[in-house]
Amino acid sequence: MKLISPFFVWPFLFALNIQAEEKFRPYMLDHQYDGCPTNSHCTKEYGVANNAWRKIISQKSSKHAANSIANEQIKTKGLPWNIWATNEIKNAPLSASWDSPCLRHRPSETNPQTYQASVIVKNSNSLVSLPGAIAEIALAKFTHEEALFIIPRGEVPAYMDNRGMVFLMEEGGNYYALKSKLSGEIELTTFLSQAPAPIEAQCPEDLKEHFIKKRDNLKNLYSEYFCKNIWNIDSKTYITTVFGWSCL
């Protein structure tokens, strides 16, 4: 009787174990890691954090209780925040990035490639120092001064106050009101449906010029600029705000 060497059996068992661990799951049709966007460069850590956020948003508890749970999650773990990015964002442990559909964002001799991305953040101001991150911004013209807000990529606020902008966000069919404050603080809040909706506005030249200067080193990011009048629930007036536009 021929004996089988244990040095032969061990690699075979190890291979079987690897196969068992890599058993196919439905989410693998989209990405290797659960919670990661389709066709993205995405870390496992981002997928875990993204799924945790989705679970909180899908809870059917009262709106006040749901907001409290979500805000605690933001303070301790963070939430997914959509941004623009350069290739360097792929080094961030809590990030997902994918190709932008905009032709102007493709790499050229003078400009690096610009990606769409999502990162996990606790405070929007942290994006300023995150290598590879390009935060979306909005510049609002108050009576005596201008205010720069960091906002989620591609979003326009439903309304604002003197401290922040409120966005109506959607995740898996569930809607929530996200407030981005001038201080960088992010929180979920109760949506004020009675607030007048944003309306189209003519961009004041000085406001547009100031916005462009703040993006002077990112000449391929936007193709156009547009303004909206956003209702301020504190002053009970519309505030003209300029945004960047890249492509459809």
PDB file of C-alpha atoms in Angstrom:
ATOM      1  CA  MET A   1       0.000   0.000   0.000  1.00  0.00           C
ATOM      2  CA  LYS A   2       1.391   3.360  -1.078  1.00  0.00           C
ATOM      3  CA  LEU A   3       1.281   6.103   1.554  1.00  0.00           C
ATOM      4  CA  ILE A   4       0.398   9.685   0.588  1.00  0.00           C
ATOM      5  CA  SER A   5       2.846  12.236   1.862  1.00  0.00           C
ATOM      6  CA  PRO A   6       1.353  14.820   4.250  1.00  0.00           C
ATOM      7  CA  PHE A   7       3.324  17.426   2.298  1.00  0.00           C
ATOM      8  CA  PHE A   8       1.064  16.610  -0.667  1.00  0.00           C
ATOM      9  CA  VAL A   9      -2.215  16.568   1.281  1.00  0.00           C
ATOM     10  CA  TRP A  10      -1.761  19.954   3.011  1.00  0.00           C
ATOM     11  CA  PRO A  11      -1.594  22.099  -0.179  1.00  0.00           C
ATOM     12  CA  PHE A  12      -4.637  20.231  -1.518  1.00  0.00           C
ATOM     13  CA  LEU A  13      -6.687  20.908   1.625  1.00  0.00           C
ATOM     14  CA  PHE A  14      -5.519  24.524   1.675  1.00  0.00           C
ATOM     15  CA  ALA A  15      -6.698  24.956  -1.928  1.00  0.00           C
ATOM     16  CA  LEU A  16     -10.106  23.518  -1.036  1.00  0.00           C
ATOM     17  CA  ASN A  17     -10.366  25.947   1.873  1.00  0.00           C
ATOM     18  CA  ILE A  18      -9.575  28.921  -0.388  1.00  0.00           C
ATOM     19  CA  GLN A  19     -12.248  27.770  -2.828  1.00  0.00           C
ATOM     20  CA  ALA A  20     -14.785  27.539  -0.010  1.00  0.00           C
ATOM     21  CA  GLU A  21     -13.950  31.048   1.179  1.00  0.00           C
ATOM     22  CA  GLU A  22     -14.370  32.433  -2.351  1.00  0.00           C
ATOM     23  CA  LYS A  23     -17.790  30.876  -2.887  1.00  0.00           C
ATOM     24  CA  PHE A  24     -19.824  32.943  -5.330  1.00  0.00           C
ATOM     25  CA  ARG A  25     -22.220  35.512  -3.889  1.00  0.00           C
ATOM     26  CA  PRO A  26     -24.781  37.555  -5.914  1.00  0.00           C
ATOM     27  CA  TYR A  27     -23.011  40.852  -5.152  1.00  0.00           C
ATOM     28  CA  MET A  28     -19.928  39.526  -6.982  1.00  0.00           C
ATOM     29  CA  LEU A  29     -21.732  40.244 -10.257  1.00  0.00           C
ATOM     30  CA  ASP A  30     -21.109  43.925  -9.484  1.00  0.00           C
ATOM     31  CA  HIS A  31     -17.866  43.835  -7.503  1.00  0.00           C
ATOM     32  CA  GLN A  32     -15.516  41.541  -5.627  1.00  0.00           C
ATOM     33  CA  TYR A  33     -16.452  43.247  -2.361  1.00  0.00           C
ATOM     34  CA  ASP A  34     -19.989  43.593  -1.076  1.00  0.00           C
ATOM     35  CA  GLY A  35     -21.092  47.235  -0.870  1.00  0.00           C
ATOM     36  CA  CYS A  36     -18.761  48.464  -3.621  1.00  0.00           C
ATOM     37  CA  PRO A  37     -20.075  50.237  -6.768  1.00  0.00           C
ATOM     38  CA  THR A  38     -20.041  48.349 -10.067  1.00  0.00           C
ATOM     39  CA  ASN A  39     -16.791  48.575 -12.056  1.00  0.00           C
ATOM     40  CA  SER A  40     -15.075  50.632  -9.371  1.00  0.00           C
ATOM     41  CA  HIS A  41     -11.667  50.536  -7.758  1.00  0.00           C
ATOM     42  CA  CYS A  42     -12.949  49.952  -4.246  1.00  0.00           C
ATOM     43  CA  THR A  43     -11.587  48.751  -0.931  1.00  0.00           C
ATOM     44  CA  LYS A  44     -13.213  46.097   1.197  1.00  0.00           C
ATOM     45  CA  GLU A  45     -13.305  48.621   4.070  1.00  0.00           C
ATOM     46  CA  TYR A  46     -15.350  51.037   1.965  1.00  0.00           C
ATOM     47  CA  GLY A  47     -17.828  48.281   1.100  1.00  0.00           C
ATOM     48  CA  VAL A  48     -18.329  47.417   4.771  1.00  0.00           C
ATOM     49  CA  ALA A  49     -18.866  51.074   5.726  1.00  0.00           C
ATOM     50  CA  ASN A  50     -21.188  51.686   2.775  1.00  0.00           C
ATOM     51  CA  ASN A  51     -23.337  48.680   3.678  1.00  0.00           C
ATOM     52  CA  ALA A  52     -23.525  49.839   7.299  1.00  0.00           C
ATOM     53  CA  TRP A  53     -24.826  53.223   6.118  1.00  0.00           C
ATOM     54  CA  ARG A  54     -27.369  51.606   3.780  1.00  0.00           C
ATOM     55  CA  LYS A  55     -28.666  49.474   6.629  1.00  0.00           C
ATOM     56  CA  ILE A  56     -29.193  52.513   8.860  1.00  0.00           C
ATOM     57  CA  ILE A  57     -30.974  54.476   6.120  1.00  0.00           C
ATOM     58  CA  SER A  58     -33.314  51.552   5.412  1.00  0.00           C
ATOM     59  CA  GLN A  59     -34.506  51.280   9.025  1.00  0.00           C
ATOM     60  CA  LYS A  60     -38.252  51.737   9.474  1.00  0.00           C
ATOM     61  CA  SER A  61     -38.142  53.421  12.882  1.00  0.00           C
ATOM     62  CA  SER A  62     -39.529  56.921  13.447  1.00  0.00           C
ATOM     63  CA  LYS A  63     -37.806  59.702  11.519  1.00  0.00           C
ATOM     64  CA  HIS A  64     -36.444  61.297  14.698  1.00  0.00           C
ATOM     65  CA  ALA A  65     -35.036  57.992  15.967  1.00  0.00           C
ATOM     66  CA  ALA A  66     -33.606  57.132  12.543  1.00  0.00           C
ATOM     67  CA  ASN A  67     -31.862  60.511  12.315  1.00  0.00           C
ATOM     68  CA  SER A  68     -30.376  60.077  15.792  1.00  0.00           C
ATOM     69  CA  ILE A  69     -28.959  56.669  14.876  1.00  0.00           C
ATOM     70  CA  ALA A  70     -27.611  57.988  11.572  1.00  0.00           C
ATOM     71  CA  ASN A  71     -25.990  61.036  13.184  1.00  0.00           C
ATOM     72  CA  GLU A  72     -24.255  58.845  15.742  1.00  0.00           C
ATOM     73  CA  GLN A  73     -22.962  56.711  12.866  1.00  0.00           C
ATOM     74  CA  ILE A  74     -21.627  59.832  11.115  1.00  0.00           C
ATOM     75  CA  LYS A  75     -19.786  60.972  14.242  1.00  0.00           C
ATOM     76  CA  THR A  76     -18.208  57.598  14.985  1.00  0.00           C
ATOM     77  CA  LYS A  77     -17.799  55.881  11.592  1.00  0.00           C
ATOM     78  CA  GLY A  78     -18.697  58.397   8.888  1.00  0.00           C
ATOM     79  CA  LEU A  79     -20.932  58.216   5.816  1.00  0.00           C
ATOM     80  CA  PRO A  80     -20.393  57.846   2.036  1.00  0.00           C
ATOM     81  CA  TRP A  81     -19.738  61.234   0.377  1.00  0.00           C
ATOM     82  CA  ASN A  82     -19.542  61.644  -3.403  1.00  0.00           C
ATOM     83  CA  ILE A  83     -16.622  63.664  -4.780  1.00  0.00           C
ATOM     84  CA  TRP A  84     -14.418  64.169  -7.821  1.00  0.00           C
ATOM     85  CA  ALA A  85     -10.938  62.699  -7.567  1.00  0.00           C
ATOM     86  CA  THR A  86      -7.559  62.102  -9.144  1.00  0.00           C
ATOM     87  CA  ASN A  87      -5.809  58.736  -9.342  1.00  0.00           C
ATOM     88  CA  GLU A  88      -4.268  59.299  -5.904  1.00  0.00           C
ATOM     89  CA  ILE A  89      -7.642  58.654  -4.245  1.00  0.00           C
ATOM     90  CA  LYS A  90      -7.098  54.934  -4.871  1.00  0.00           C
ATOM     91  CA  ASN A  91      -4.610  54.955  -1.988  1.00  0.00           C
ATOM     92  CA  ALA A  92      -7.303  56.014   0.483  1.00  0.00           C
ATOM     93  CA  PRO A  93      -8.449  52.986   2.534  1.00  0.00           C
ATOM     94  CA  LEU A  94     -12.113  54.075   2.644  1.00  0.00           C
ATOM     95  CA  SER A  95     -12.697  54.940  -0.995  1.00  0.00           C
ATOM     96  CA  ALA A  96     -14.317  53.826  -4.228  1.00  0.00           C
ATOM     97  CA  SER A  97     -13.562  55.428  -7.604  1.00  0.00           C
ATOM     98  CA  TRP A  98     -14.632  54.883 -11.191  1.00  0.00           C
ATOM     99  CA  ASP A  99     -14.325  56.547 -14.606  1.00  0.00           C
ATOM    100  CA  SER A 100     -16.189  59.802 -15.124  1.00  0.00           C
ATOM    101  CA  PRO A 101     -18.555  59.837 -18.140  1.00  0.00           C
ATOM    102  CA  CYS A 102     -17.333  63.352 -19.050  1.00  0.00           C
ATOM    103  CA  LEU A 103     -15.037  63.541 -22.083  1.00  0.00           C
ATOM    104  CA  ARG A 104     -13.157  66.480 -20.563  1.00  0.00           C
ATOM    105  CA  HIS A 105     -12.182  64.284 -17.601  1.00  0.00           C
ATOM    106  CA  ARG A 106     -10.151  61.878 -19.702  1.00  0.00           C
ATOM    107  CA  PRO A 107      -6.368  62.159 -19.313  1.00  0.00           C
ATOM    108  CA  SER A 108      -4.433  64.457 -21.628  1.00  0.00           C
ATOM    109  CA  GLU A 109      -0.933  65.887 -21.937  1.00  0.00           C
ATOM    110  CA  THR A 110      -1.896  68.820 -19.718  1.00  0.00           C
ATOM    111  CA  ASN A 111      -4.456  67.304 -17.339  1.00  0.00           C
ATOM    112  CA  PRO A 112      -4.563  64.084 -15.304  1.00  0.00           C
ATOM    113  CA  GLN A 113      -7.655  61.902 -15.400  1.00  0.00           C
ATOM    114  CA  THR A 114     -10.568  62.988 -13.215  1.00  0.00           C
ATOM    115  CA  TYR A 115     -12.642  60.253 -11.576  1.00  0.00           C
ATOM    116  CA  GLN A 116     -15.994  60.078  -9.882  1.00  0.00           C
ATOM    117  CA  ALA A 117     -15.504  58.765  -6.377  1.00  0.00           C
ATOM    118  CA  SER A 118     -17.046  58.193  -2.983  1.00  0.00           C
ATOM    119  CA  VAL A 119     -15.238  58.304   0.344  1.00  0.00           C
ATOM    120  CA  ILE A 120     -16.261  57.726   3.948  1.00  0.00           C
ATOM    121  CA  VAL A 121     -16.039  60.960   5.942  1.00  0.00           C
ATOM    122  CA  LYS A 122     -17.100  62.267   9.347  1.00  0.00           C
ATOM    123  CA  ASN A 123     -16.576  65.932   8.470  1.00  0.00           C
ATOM    124  CA  SER A 124     -16.620  67.462   4.986  1.00  0.00           C
ATOM    125  CA  ASN A 125     -13.605  69.665   5.760  1.00  0.00           C
ATOM    126  CA  SER A 126     -11.456  66.520   5.921  1.00  0.00           C
ATOM    127  CA  LEU A 127     -11.744  66.346   2.129  1.00  0.00           C
ATOM    128  CA  VAL A 128      -9.500  69.392   1.803  1.00  0.00           C
ATOM    129  CA  SER A 129      -6.479  67.448   3.079  1.00  0.00           C
ATOM    130  CA  LEU A 130      -7.352  64.015   1.647  1.00  0.00           C
ATOM    131  CA  PRO A 131      -4.826  63.208  -1.145  1.00  0.00           C
ATOM    132  CA  GLY A 132      -6.595  62.816  -4.472  1.00  0.00           C
ATOM    133  CA  ALA A 133      -9.945  64.201  -3.306  1.00  0.00           C
ATOM    134  CA  ILE A 134     -11.614  67.078  -5.171  1.00  0.00           C
ATOM    135  CA  ALA A 135     -14.563  68.284  -3.138  1.00  0.00           C
ATOM    136  CA  GLU A 136     -17.610  69.675  -4.923  1.00  0.00           C
ATOM    137  CA  ILE A 137     -18.281  73.254  -3.824  1.00  0.00           C
ATOM    138  CA  ALA A 138     -21.015  75.893  -4.002  1.00  0.00           C
ATOM    139  CA  LEU A 139     -20.480  79.622  -3.499  1.00  0.00           C
ATOM    140  CA  ALA A 140     -23.403  81.575  -2.012  1.00  0.00           C
ATOM    141  CA  LYS A 141     -23.807  85.357  -2.161  1.00  0.00           C
ATOM    142  CA  PHE A 142     -25.205  86.716   1.104  1.00  0.00           C
ATOM    143  CA  THR A 143     -25.973  90.424   1.580  1.00  0.00           C
ATOM    144  CA  HIS A 144     -22.553  91.437   2.879  1.00  0.00           C
ATOM    145  CA  GLU A 145     -20.359  88.408   2.174  1.00  0.00           C
ATOM    146  CA  GLU A 146     -19.900  85.188   0.247  1.00  0.00           C
ATOM    147  CA  ALA A 147     -19.897  81.724   1.806  1.00  0.00           C
ATOM    148  CA  LEU A 148     -18.219  78.590   0.453  1.00  0.00           C
ATOM    149  CA  PHE A 149     -20.003  75.278   1.095  1.00  0.00           C
ATOM    150  CA  ILE A 150     -18.626  71.777   0.514  1.00  0.00           C
ATOM    151  CA  ILE A 151     -21.449  69.735  -1.001  1.00  0.00           C
ATOM    152  CA  PRO A 152     -21.993  66.201  -2.368  1.00  0.00           C
ATOM    153  CA  ARG A 153     -20.947  65.858  -6.004  1.00  0.00           C
ATOM    154  CA  GLY A 154     -23.699  66.668  -8.497  1.00  0.00           C
ATOM    155  CA  GLU A 155     -26.239  67.795  -5.901  1.00  0.00           C
ATOM    156  CA  VAL A 156     -28.207  71.048  -5.540  1.00  0.00           C
ATOM    157  CA  PRO A 157     -29.619  71.903  -2.096  1.00  0.00           C
ATOM    158  CA  ALA A 158     -33.363  71.949  -1.514  1.00  0.00           C
ATOM    159  CA  TYR A 159     -32.946  74.907   0.857  1.00  0.00           C
ATOM    160  CA  MET A 160     -30.424  76.403   3.284  1.00  0.00           C
ATOM    161  CA  ASP A 161     -29.975  78.433   6.458  1.00  0.00           C
ATOM    162  CA  ASN A 162     -27.188  80.710   7.654  1.00  0.00           C
ATOM    163  CA  ARG A 163     -25.100  77.716   8.747  1.00  0.00           C
ATOM    164  CA  GLY A 164     -25.543  75.093   6.070  1.00  0.00           C
ATOM    165  CA  MET A 165     -27.281  73.605   3.044  1.00  0.00           C
ATOM    166  CA  VAL A 166     -29.875  70.817   3.136  1.00  0.00           C
ATOM    167  CA  PHE A 167     -30.019  68.162   0.409  1.00  0.00           C
ATOM    168  CA  LEU A 168     -32.745  65.616  -0.253  1.00  0.00           C
ATOM    169  CA  MET A 169     -30.800  62.385  -0.734  1.00  0.00           C
ATOM    170  CA  GLU A 170     -31.893  58.902  -1.807  1.00  0.00           C
ATOM    171  CA  GLU A 171     -30.435  55.505  -0.979  1.00  0.00           C
ATOM    172  CA  GLY A 172     -32.124  52.301  -2.081  1.00  0.00           C
ATOM    173  CA  GLY A 173     -35.529  53.964  -2.394  1.00  0.00           C
ATOM    174  CA  ASN A 174     -35.226  55.623   1.021  1.00  0.00           C
ATOM    175  CA  TYR A 175     -35.064  59.431   1.217  1.00  0.00           C
ATOM    176  CA  TYR A 176     -33.364  61.519   3.876  1.00  0.00           C
ATOM    177  CA  ALA A 177     -32.393  65.161   4.456  1.00  0.00           C
ATOM    178  CA  LEU A 178     -28.633  65.681   4.654  1.00  0.00           C
ATOM    179  CA  LYS A 179     -27.247  68.950   6.025  1.00  0.00           C
ATOM    180  CA  SER A 180     -23.727  70.095   5.149  1.00  0.00           C
ATOM    181  CA  LYS A 181     -22.607  72.932   7.422  1.00  0.00           C
ATOM    182  CA  LEU A 182     -20.039  75.671   6.876  1.00  0.00           C
ATOM    183  CA  SER A 183     -18.168  74.219   9.855  1.00  0.00           C
ATOM    184  CA  GLY A 184     -17.757  70.914   8.002  1.00  0.00           C
ATOM    185  CA  GLU A 185     -20.208  69.133  10.283  1.00  0.00           C
ATOM    186  CA  ILE A 186     -22.561  66.708   8.539  1.00  0.00           C
ATOM    187  CA  GLU A 187     -25.903  65.602   9.932  1.00  0.00           C
ATOM    188  CA  LEU A 188     -29.311  64.236   9.028  1.00  0.00           C
ATOM    189  CA  THR A 189     -32.185  66.574   9.789  1.00  0.00           C
ATOM    190  CA  THR A 190     -35.962  66.808   9.407  1.00  0.00           C
ATOM    191  CA  PHE A 191     -36.854  67.892   5.876  1.00  0.00           C
ATOM    192  CA  LEU A 192     -38.916  71.093   5.642  1.00  0.00           C
ATOM    193  CA  SER A 193     -41.224  70.336   2.732  1.00  0.00           C
ATOM    194  CA  GLN A 194     -42.887  73.764   2.990  1.00  0.00           C
ATOM    195  CA  ALA A 195     -39.663  75.588   2.086  1.00  0.00           C
ATOM    196  CA  PRO A 196     -39.877  77.237  -1.369  1.00  0.00           C
ATOM    197  CA  ALA A 197     -38.049  75.258  -4.049  1.00  0.00           C
ATOM    198  CA  PRO A 198     -34.832  76.449  -5.733  1.00  0.00           C
ATOM    199  CA  ILE A 199     -35.330  78.536  -8.874  1.00  0.00           C
ATOM    200  CA  GLU A 200     -33.124  79.346 -11.862  1.00  0.00           C
ATOM    201  CA  ALA A 201     -31.084  82.534 -11.509  1.00  0.00           C
ATOM    202  CA  GLN A 202     -28.774  84.739 -13.522  1.00  0.00           C
ATOM    203  CA  CYS A 203     -25.215  84.433 -12.219  1.00  0.00           C
ATOM    204  CA  PRO A 204     -23.728  87.713 -10.972  1.00  0.00           C
ATOM    205  CA  GLU A 205     -20.412  88.166 -12.788  1.00  0.00           C
ATOM    206  CA  ASP A 206     -18.441  88.791  -9.605  1.00  0.00           C
ATOM    207  CA  LEU A 207     -19.832  85.655  -7.953  1.00  0.00           C
ATOM    208  CA  LYS A 208     -19.012  83.500 -10.983  1.00  0.00           C
ATOM    209  CA  GLU A 209     -15.505  84.958 -11.230  1.00  0.00           C
ATOM    210  CA  HIS A 210     -14.836  84.260  -7.556  1.00  0.00           C
ATOM    211  CA  PHE A 211     -16.061  80.678  -8.010  1.00  0.00           C
ATOM    212  CA  ILE A 212     -13.813  80.143 -11.038  1.00  0.00           C
ATOM    213  CA  LYS A 213     -10.792  81.445  -9.118  1.00  0.00           C
ATOM    214  CA  LYS A 214     -11.405  78.867  -6.406  1.00  0.00           C
ATOM    215  CA  ARG A 215     -11.156  76.182  -9.102  1.00  0.00           C
ATOM    216  CA  ASP A 216      -8.351  77.850 -11.064  1.00  0.00           C
ATOM    217  CA  ASN A 217      -6.056  74.819 -10.740  1.00  0.00           C
ATOM    218  CA  LEU A 218      -8.792  72.461 -11.998  1.00  0.00           C
ATOM    219  CA  LYS A 219      -9.480  73.860 -15.446  1.00  0.00           C
ATOM    220  CA  ASN A 220     -10.823  70.593 -16.871  1.00  0.00           C
ATOM    221  CA  LEU A 221     -13.251  69.911 -14.002  1.00  0.00           C
ATOM    222  CA  TYR A 222     -16.200  72.029 -15.164  1.00  0.00           C
ATOM    223  CA  SER A 223     -17.428  72.944 -18.633  1.00  0.00           C
ATOM    224  CA  GLU A 224     -20.024  75.477 -17.456  1.00  0.00           C
ATOM    225  CA  TYR A 225     -21.301  77.294 -14.380  1.00  0.00           C
ATOM    226  CA  PHE A 226     -24.895  77.928 -13.337  1.00  0.00           C
ATOM    227  CA  CYS A 227     -26.742  79.712 -10.556  1.00  0.00           C
ATOM    228  CA  LYS A 228     -29.783  78.884  -8.454  1.00  0.00           C
ATOM    229  CA  ASN A 229     -31.670  80.973  -5.959  1.00  0.00           C
ATOM    230  CA  ILE A 230     -31.788  78.848  -2.786  1.00  0.00           C
ATOM    231  CA  TRP A 231     -34.335  79.653  -0.074  1.00  0.00           C
ATOM    232  CA  ASN A 232     -32.775  80.652   3.266  1.00  0.00           C
ATOM    233  CA  ILE A 233     -35.143  79.603   6.060  1.00  0.00           C
ATOM    234  CA  ASP A 234     -33.407  81.971   8.523  1.00  0.00           C
ATOM    235  CA  SER A 235     -33.575  85.196   6.515  1.00  0.00           C
ATOM    236  CA  LYS A 236     -36.716  84.169   4.584  1.00  0.00           C
ATOM    237  CA  THR A 237     -35.041  85.257   1.352  1.00  0.00           C
ATOM    238  CA  TYR A 238     -33.502  83.622  -1.705  1.00  0.00           C
ATOM    239  CA  ILE A 239     -29.698  83.379  -1.785  1.00  0.00           C
ATOM    240  CA  THR A 240     -28.041  83.311  -5.211  1.00  0.00           C
ATOM    241  CA  THR A 241     -25.588  80.412  -5.360  1.00  0.00           C
ATOM    242  CA  VAL A 242     -23.213  79.309  -8.116  1.00  0.00           C
ATOM    243  CA  PHE A 243     -22.405  75.679  -8.962  1.00  0.00           C
ATOM    244  CA  GLY A 244     -20.126  73.933 -11.448  1.00  0.00           C
ATOM    245  CA  TRP A 245     -21.402  71.711 -14.270  1.00  0.00           C
ATOM    246  CA  SER A 246     -19.276  69.027 -15.902  1.00  0.00           C
ATOM    247  CA  CYS A 247     -21.489  66.996 -18.242  1.00  0.00           C
ATOM    248  CA  LEU A 248     -24.756  65.070 -18.331  1.00  0.00           C
TER     249      LEU A 248
END
